[in-house]
Short mmCIF file of C-alpha atoms in Angstrom, two decimals:
data_model
loop_
_atom_site.label_atom_id
_atom_site.label_comp_id
_atom_site.label_asym_id
_atom_site.label_seq_id
_atom_site.Cartn_x
_atom_site.Cartn_y
_atom_site.Cartn_z
CA SER A 17 -3.07 56.81 -7.64
CA VAL A 18 -1.15 54.31 -8.15
CA GLY A 19 -1.44 52.55 -4.63
CA TYR A 20 -5.08 50.87 -3.46
CA THR A 21 -6.80 50.12 -0.11
CA ILE A 22 -8.37 47.34 1.54
CA MET A 23 -10.51 46.96 3.98
CA GLY A 24 -8.98 50.69 5.56
CA LYS A 25 -5.53 49.16 4.77
CA THR A 26 -2.86 50.14 1.92
CA ALA A 27 -2.26 46.39 0.17
CA ASP A 28 1.07 45.80 -1.14
CA LEU A 29 1.62 46.83 -4.23
CA THR A 30 2.10 44.48 -7.59
CA VAL A 31 5.05 43.53 -9.81
CA VAL A 32 4.11 46.48 -12.53
CA GLN A 33 2.83 49.09 -9.89
CA LYS A 34 6.32 48.90 -7.74
CA THR A 35 7.69 49.44 -11.77
CA THR A 36 5.62 52.79 -12.43
CA THR A 37 6.44 53.70 -8.63
CA ASP A 38 10.53 53.18 -9.43
CA THR A 39 10.31 55.09 -12.58
CA LEU A 40 8.27 58.33 -11.03
CA HIS A 41 11.24 58.39 -8.61
CA LYS A 42 13.41 58.11 -11.19
CA GLU A 43 11.83 60.93 -13.10
CA GLY A 44 11.66 63.05 -9.40
CA LYS A 45 8.79 62.76 -10.00
CA THR A 46 7.75 62.43 -5.47
CA GLN A 47 4.82 64.13 -4.78
CA LYS A 48 2.81 61.16 -4.94
CA SER A 49 1.87 60.06 -1.86
CA SER A 50 2.15 55.94 -3.13
CA VAL A 51 5.44 57.09 -4.49
CA SER A 52 6.50 58.10 -1.44
CA LYS A 53 5.06 55.24 0.69
CA HIS A 54 7.10 53.34 -1.47
CA ILE A 55 10.37 54.54 -1.36
CA ASN A 56 10.37 55.06 2.59
CA ARG A 57 9.07 51.00 2.60
CA GLU A 58 11.70 50.17 0.64
CA ALA A 59 14.25 52.18 2.32
CA LYS A 60 13.20 50.74 5.58
CA GLY A 61 13.72 46.95 4.70
CA ARG A 62 9.72 46.53 4.52
CA LYS A 63 8.83 43.96 1.93
CA ARG A 64 4.64 43.43 2.80
CA CYS A 65 1.83 45.33 4.49
CA GLY A 66 -0.68 43.96 7.38
CA ARG A 67 0.60 42.37 10.55
CA LYS A 68 2.54 39.06 10.73
CA LYS A 69 2.33 35.70 10.57
CA CYS A 70 0.83 33.71 13.46
CA ALA A 71 3.03 31.20 12.75
CA SER A 72 6.55 30.06 13.07
CA ASN A 73 7.98 27.76 10.82
CA ARG A 74 8.19 25.62 13.85
CA ASP A 75 4.72 25.62 14.18
CA ASN A 76 3.99 24.71 10.17
CA ARG A 77 6.45 21.72 10.84
CA THR A 78 4.19 20.63 13.50
CA LEU A 79 1.02 21.38 12.10
CA GLU A 80 1.61 19.57 8.87
CA ARG A 81 3.38 16.58 11.07
CA ILE A 82 0.20 16.21 12.87
CA VAL A 83 -1.77 15.69 9.72
CA LYS A 84 0.83 13.30 8.12
CA GLN A 85 0.21 11.79 10.94
CA ASN A 86 -3.68 11.99 11.30
CA PRO A 87 -4.98 12.24 7.53
CA PHE A 88 -8.18 11.81 8.25
CA LYS A 89 -9.28 14.30 11.04
CA ASN A 90 -10.91 17.67 10.01
CA VAL A 91 -9.72 21.19 10.18
CA GLY A 92 -11.95 21.22 12.99
CA GLU A 93 -10.16 18.68 15.29
CA ILE A 94 -6.77 20.35 13.98
CA HIS A 95 -6.84 23.15 14.71
CA LYS A 96 -5.66 24.59 18.48
CA ASP A 97 -3.19 27.76 18.40
CA ALA A 98 -5.29 29.37 15.76
CA SER A 99 -8.44 30.02 14.51
CA ARG A 100 -9.88 27.43 11.72
CA THR A 101 -9.56 29.67 9.21
CA THR A 102 -6.09 30.15 9.74
CA THR A 103 -5.30 26.56 10.00
CA HIS A 104 -6.99 25.29 6.70
CA ARG A 105 -5.45 28.12 4.79
CA ARG A 106 -1.66 27.21 6.42
CA MET A 107 -2.91 23.57 5.50
CA GLN A 108 -3.64 24.44 2.10
CA ASP A 109 -0.26 26.63 1.61
CA MET A 110 1.19 23.05 2.78
CA GLY A 111 -0.18 21.12 -0.55
CA PHE A 112 -2.82 19.40 1.65
CA SER A 113 -6.51 18.94 -0.16
CA CYS A 114 -9.78 19.19 2.31
CA ARG A 115 -11.77 16.15 0.91
CA ILE A 116 -15.33 14.32 2.34
CA PRO A 117 -14.17 10.40 2.50
CA CYS A 118 -16.22 8.49 0.78
CA VAL A 119 -18.92 6.74 3.19
CA LYS A 120 -18.20 2.92 3.06
CA PRO A 121 -20.25 0.03 5.48
CA PHE A 122 -18.30 -1.38 7.59
CA LEU A 123 -19.17 -5.51 8.35
CA ASN A 124 -19.92 -5.88 11.90
CA ASN A 125 -19.59 -9.36 14.33
CA ARG A 126 -23.29 -9.90 12.50
CA GLN A 127 -22.71 -9.74 8.77
CA CYS A 128 -18.51 -11.49 9.39
CA GLN A 129 -20.66 -14.40 11.21
CA LYS A 130 -22.80 -14.77 8.38
CA ARG A 131 -20.31 -14.23 5.54
CA LEU A 132 -17.93 -17.44 7.78
CA ALA A 133 -21.10 -19.70 7.76
CA TRP A 134 -21.78 -19.02 4.17
CA ALA A 135 -17.97 -20.30 3.12
CA LYS A 136 -18.69 -22.88 5.39
CA ASP A 137 -21.42 -24.22 3.43
CA LYS A 138 -20.03 -23.56 0.20
CA LYS A 139 -16.55 -24.58 0.66
CA ASP A 140 -17.31 -28.89 -0.64
CA TRP A 141 -19.19 -27.50 -3.55
CA ILE A 142 -17.48 -29.17 -7.07
CA ALA A 143 -17.75 -27.31 -10.04
CA ALA A 144 -20.90 -29.26 -11.09
CA GLU A 145 -22.94 -27.76 -8.16
CA TRP A 146 -21.21 -24.38 -9.24
CA SER A 147 -22.01 -24.32 -13.07
CA LYS A 148 -26.22 -24.26 -11.80
CA VAL A 149 -25.53 -21.13 -10.40
CA MET A 150 -26.69 -18.42 -12.71
CA LYS A 151 -25.17 -14.77 -11.69
CA ARG A 152 -27.40 -11.44 -12.62
CA GLY A 153 -24.31 -10.13 -14.24
CA GLU A 154 -24.75 -12.80 -16.92
CA ALA A 155 -28.73 -11.52 -18.23
CA GLN A 156 -27.52 -8.05 -17.37
CA ASN A 157 -29.71 -5.47 -19.85
CA PRO A 158 -27.90 -2.47 -20.66
CA ARG A 159 -31.29 -0.34 -19.25
CA CYS A 160 -29.79 -1.35 -15.62
CA LEU A 161 -26.08 0.73 -16.34
CA ARG A 162 -27.90 3.87 -17.43
CA SER A 163 -30.67 3.82 -14.85
CA LYS A 164 -31.73 3.34 -11.08
CA VAL A 165 -33.47 -0.16 -10.59
CA ASN A 166 -35.97 -0.83 -8.72
CA THR A 167 -38.65 -3.43 -8.11
CA ALA A 168 -40.35 -2.64 -10.99
CA VAL A 169 -37.79 -2.00 -13.16
CA TYR A 170 -35.90 -5.28 -11.50
CA GLN A 171 -38.79 -7.71 -12.72
CA ASP A 172 -38.88 -6.21 -16.39
CA VAL A 173 -35.26 -7.63 -16.60
CA LEU A 174 -36.07 -10.67 -14.94
CA GLU A 175 -38.90 -11.66 -17.36
CA HIS A 176 -37.63 -10.13 -20.30
CA PHE A 177 -33.31 -11.30 -19.94
CA VAL A 178 -33.25 -13.40 -17.85
CA LEU A 179 -35.83 -16.16 -18.54
CA PRO A 180 -34.11 -15.53 -22.24
CA ALA A 181 -30.97 -16.54 -21.44
CA ALA A 182 -31.77 -19.22 -18.91
CA ASP A 183 -33.18 -21.06 -21.60
CA GLN A 184 -30.58 -20.27 -23.60
CA LEU A 185 -27.47 -20.61 -21.41
CA ASN A 186 -29.03 -24.01 -19.34
CA GLY A 187 -31.71 -25.53 -22.06
CA ASP A 188 -34.43 -27.56 -19.54
CA ALA A 189 -31.58 -27.78 -16.93
CA ASP A 190 -32.66 -26.48 -13.39
CA PHE A 191 -30.40 -23.84 -12.07
CA ILE A 192 -29.82 -21.30 -9.16
CA PHE A 193 -30.08 -17.60 -9.42
CA GLN A 194 -27.49 -15.60 -7.52
CA GLN A 195 -28.46 -11.91 -7.14
CA ASP A 196 -27.14 -9.39 -4.17
CA LEU A 197 -29.29 -8.07 -1.48
CA ALA A 198 -29.73 -4.87 -2.99
CA PRO A 199 -33.50 -3.34 -2.31
CA ALA A 200 -34.81 -4.51 -5.99
CA HIS A 201 -33.65 -7.54 -5.22
CA SER A 202 -34.42 -8.27 -1.60
CA ALA A 203 -38.03 -6.95 -2.00
CA LYS A 204 -41.79 -9.32 -1.65
CA ALA A 205 -42.53 -8.41 -4.98
CA THR A 206 -39.19 -9.69 -6.37
CA SER A 207 -39.13 -13.02 -4.26
CA THR A 208 -42.59 -13.38 -5.38
CA TRP A 209 -41.67 -13.09 -8.86
CA PHE A 210 -39.31 -16.18 -8.14
CA LYS A 211 -41.85 -18.17 -6.59
CA ASP A 212 -44.30 -17.70 -9.47
CA HIS A 213 -41.66 -18.91 -12.13
CA GLY A 214 -39.83 -21.80 -9.34
CA ILE A 215 -36.31 -20.12 -9.59
CA PRO A 216 -34.25 -20.75 -6.40
CA VAL A 217 -32.22 -18.14 -5.23
CA LEU A 218 -28.68 -18.63 -4.03
CA ASP A 219 -28.26 -17.46 0.06
CA TRP A 220 -26.36 -14.44 -0.31
CA PRO A 221 -24.80 -12.66 2.76
CA ALA A 222 -25.10 -8.64 3.20
CA ASN A 223 -22.47 -6.37 1.77
CA SER A 224 -20.89 -9.09 0.27
CA PRO A 225 -19.97 -7.61 -3.46
CA ASP A 226 -16.99 -9.38 -3.39
CA LEU A 227 -17.55 -12.62 -3.47
CA ASN A 228 -19.03 -12.48 -6.46
CA PRO A 229 -16.52 -11.98 -9.14
CA ILE A 230 -18.19 -10.74 -12.23
CA GLU A 231 -18.84 -7.40 -10.27
CA ASN A 232 -15.33 -6.78 -11.58
CA LEU A 233 -15.60 -7.20 -15.02
CA TRP A 234 -19.09 -4.91 -14.60
CA GLY A 235 -16.58 -2.49 -13.03
CA ILE A 236 -14.29 -2.60 -16.36
CA VAL A 237 -17.43 -2.35 -18.67
CA LYS A 238 -18.78 0.83 -16.79
CA ARG A 239 -15.84 2.15 -16.65
CA LYS A 240 -15.81 2.09 -20.91
CA MET A 241 -19.08 2.84 -21.29
CA ARG A 242 -18.55 6.06 -19.45
CA LEU A 243 -15.43 6.87 -21.58
CA CYS A 244 -16.97 5.92 -24.51
CA GLN A 245 -19.45 8.44 -23.41
CA THR A 246 -17.24 11.03 -22.99
CA GLN A 247 -15.24 10.83 -26.25
CA GLN A 248 -19.01 10.78 -27.50
CA CYS A 249 -18.90 14.53 -26.18
CA ARG A 250 -15.90 15.73 -27.05
CA ARG A 251 -16.63 14.41 -30.73
CA ALA A 252 -20.46 15.75 -30.86
CA GLU A 253 -18.89 19.38 -29.58
CA GLY A 254 -15.61 19.52 -31.86
CA HIS A 255 -18.25 18.89 -35.02
CA TYR A 256 -20.66 21.60 -33.28
CA GLN A 257 -17.67 24.15 -33.30
CA SER A 258 -16.04 23.51 -36.49
CA ASN A 259 -20.38 23.94 -38.30
CA LEU A 260 -20.34 26.92 -35.74
CA GLY A 261 -17.22 29.14 -37.68
CA SER A 262 -17.67 27.39 -41.04
CA HIS A 263 -21.52 29.40 -40.70
CA ASN A 264 -19.52 32.64 -39.07
CA THR A 265 -17.27 32.93 -42.19
#
């Protein structure tokens, strides 16, 4: 049979099936039920099977306007007259995609006050004072770019990378080390390490990576490293495919 059934109802015929049915009708072979149903449907002007859509064009325009005005609302907050599934399908037909937003920590009033106090305290620093500040990124270990940094890993980086870099950059001159408040940085064991080595640490407000300009540089480095890794994987895959093809031949 040319027709097929889904959930007890005859589904719409595909283009190939419709062409086959029209050919059978022209040849006079109309004894098959699927051919007769298709011809009768076309004669009555019925284009598709199933119930009508519950939403009109006006409803779709209203839904589109609501989604554009409230892009961060989920489907459960938007759907009213139709079910959640229907609303989601209508949104997809309009070209909208549902995404889970990235979690961004917002600054509370206390953190804003600390940032302001920090800025006021440092606003009169001259270039000579800022030149004594050694940023964490100046002694960055590539290991930190590839693995998760815990307290042990961070102290190992301080021991084998920060101290030699400090001697190379500052010699015997005093310096102040700058770092953010990541868990590995603010741990008690890390604070003890700095005290034992006599290294003062610059006070730093919470959730303030934007105050350190070198973070932008490390963002560029990380993106380039990921790009290089992707290119290396593609070259390795191409090399493997070429060797596999030569082996098969």
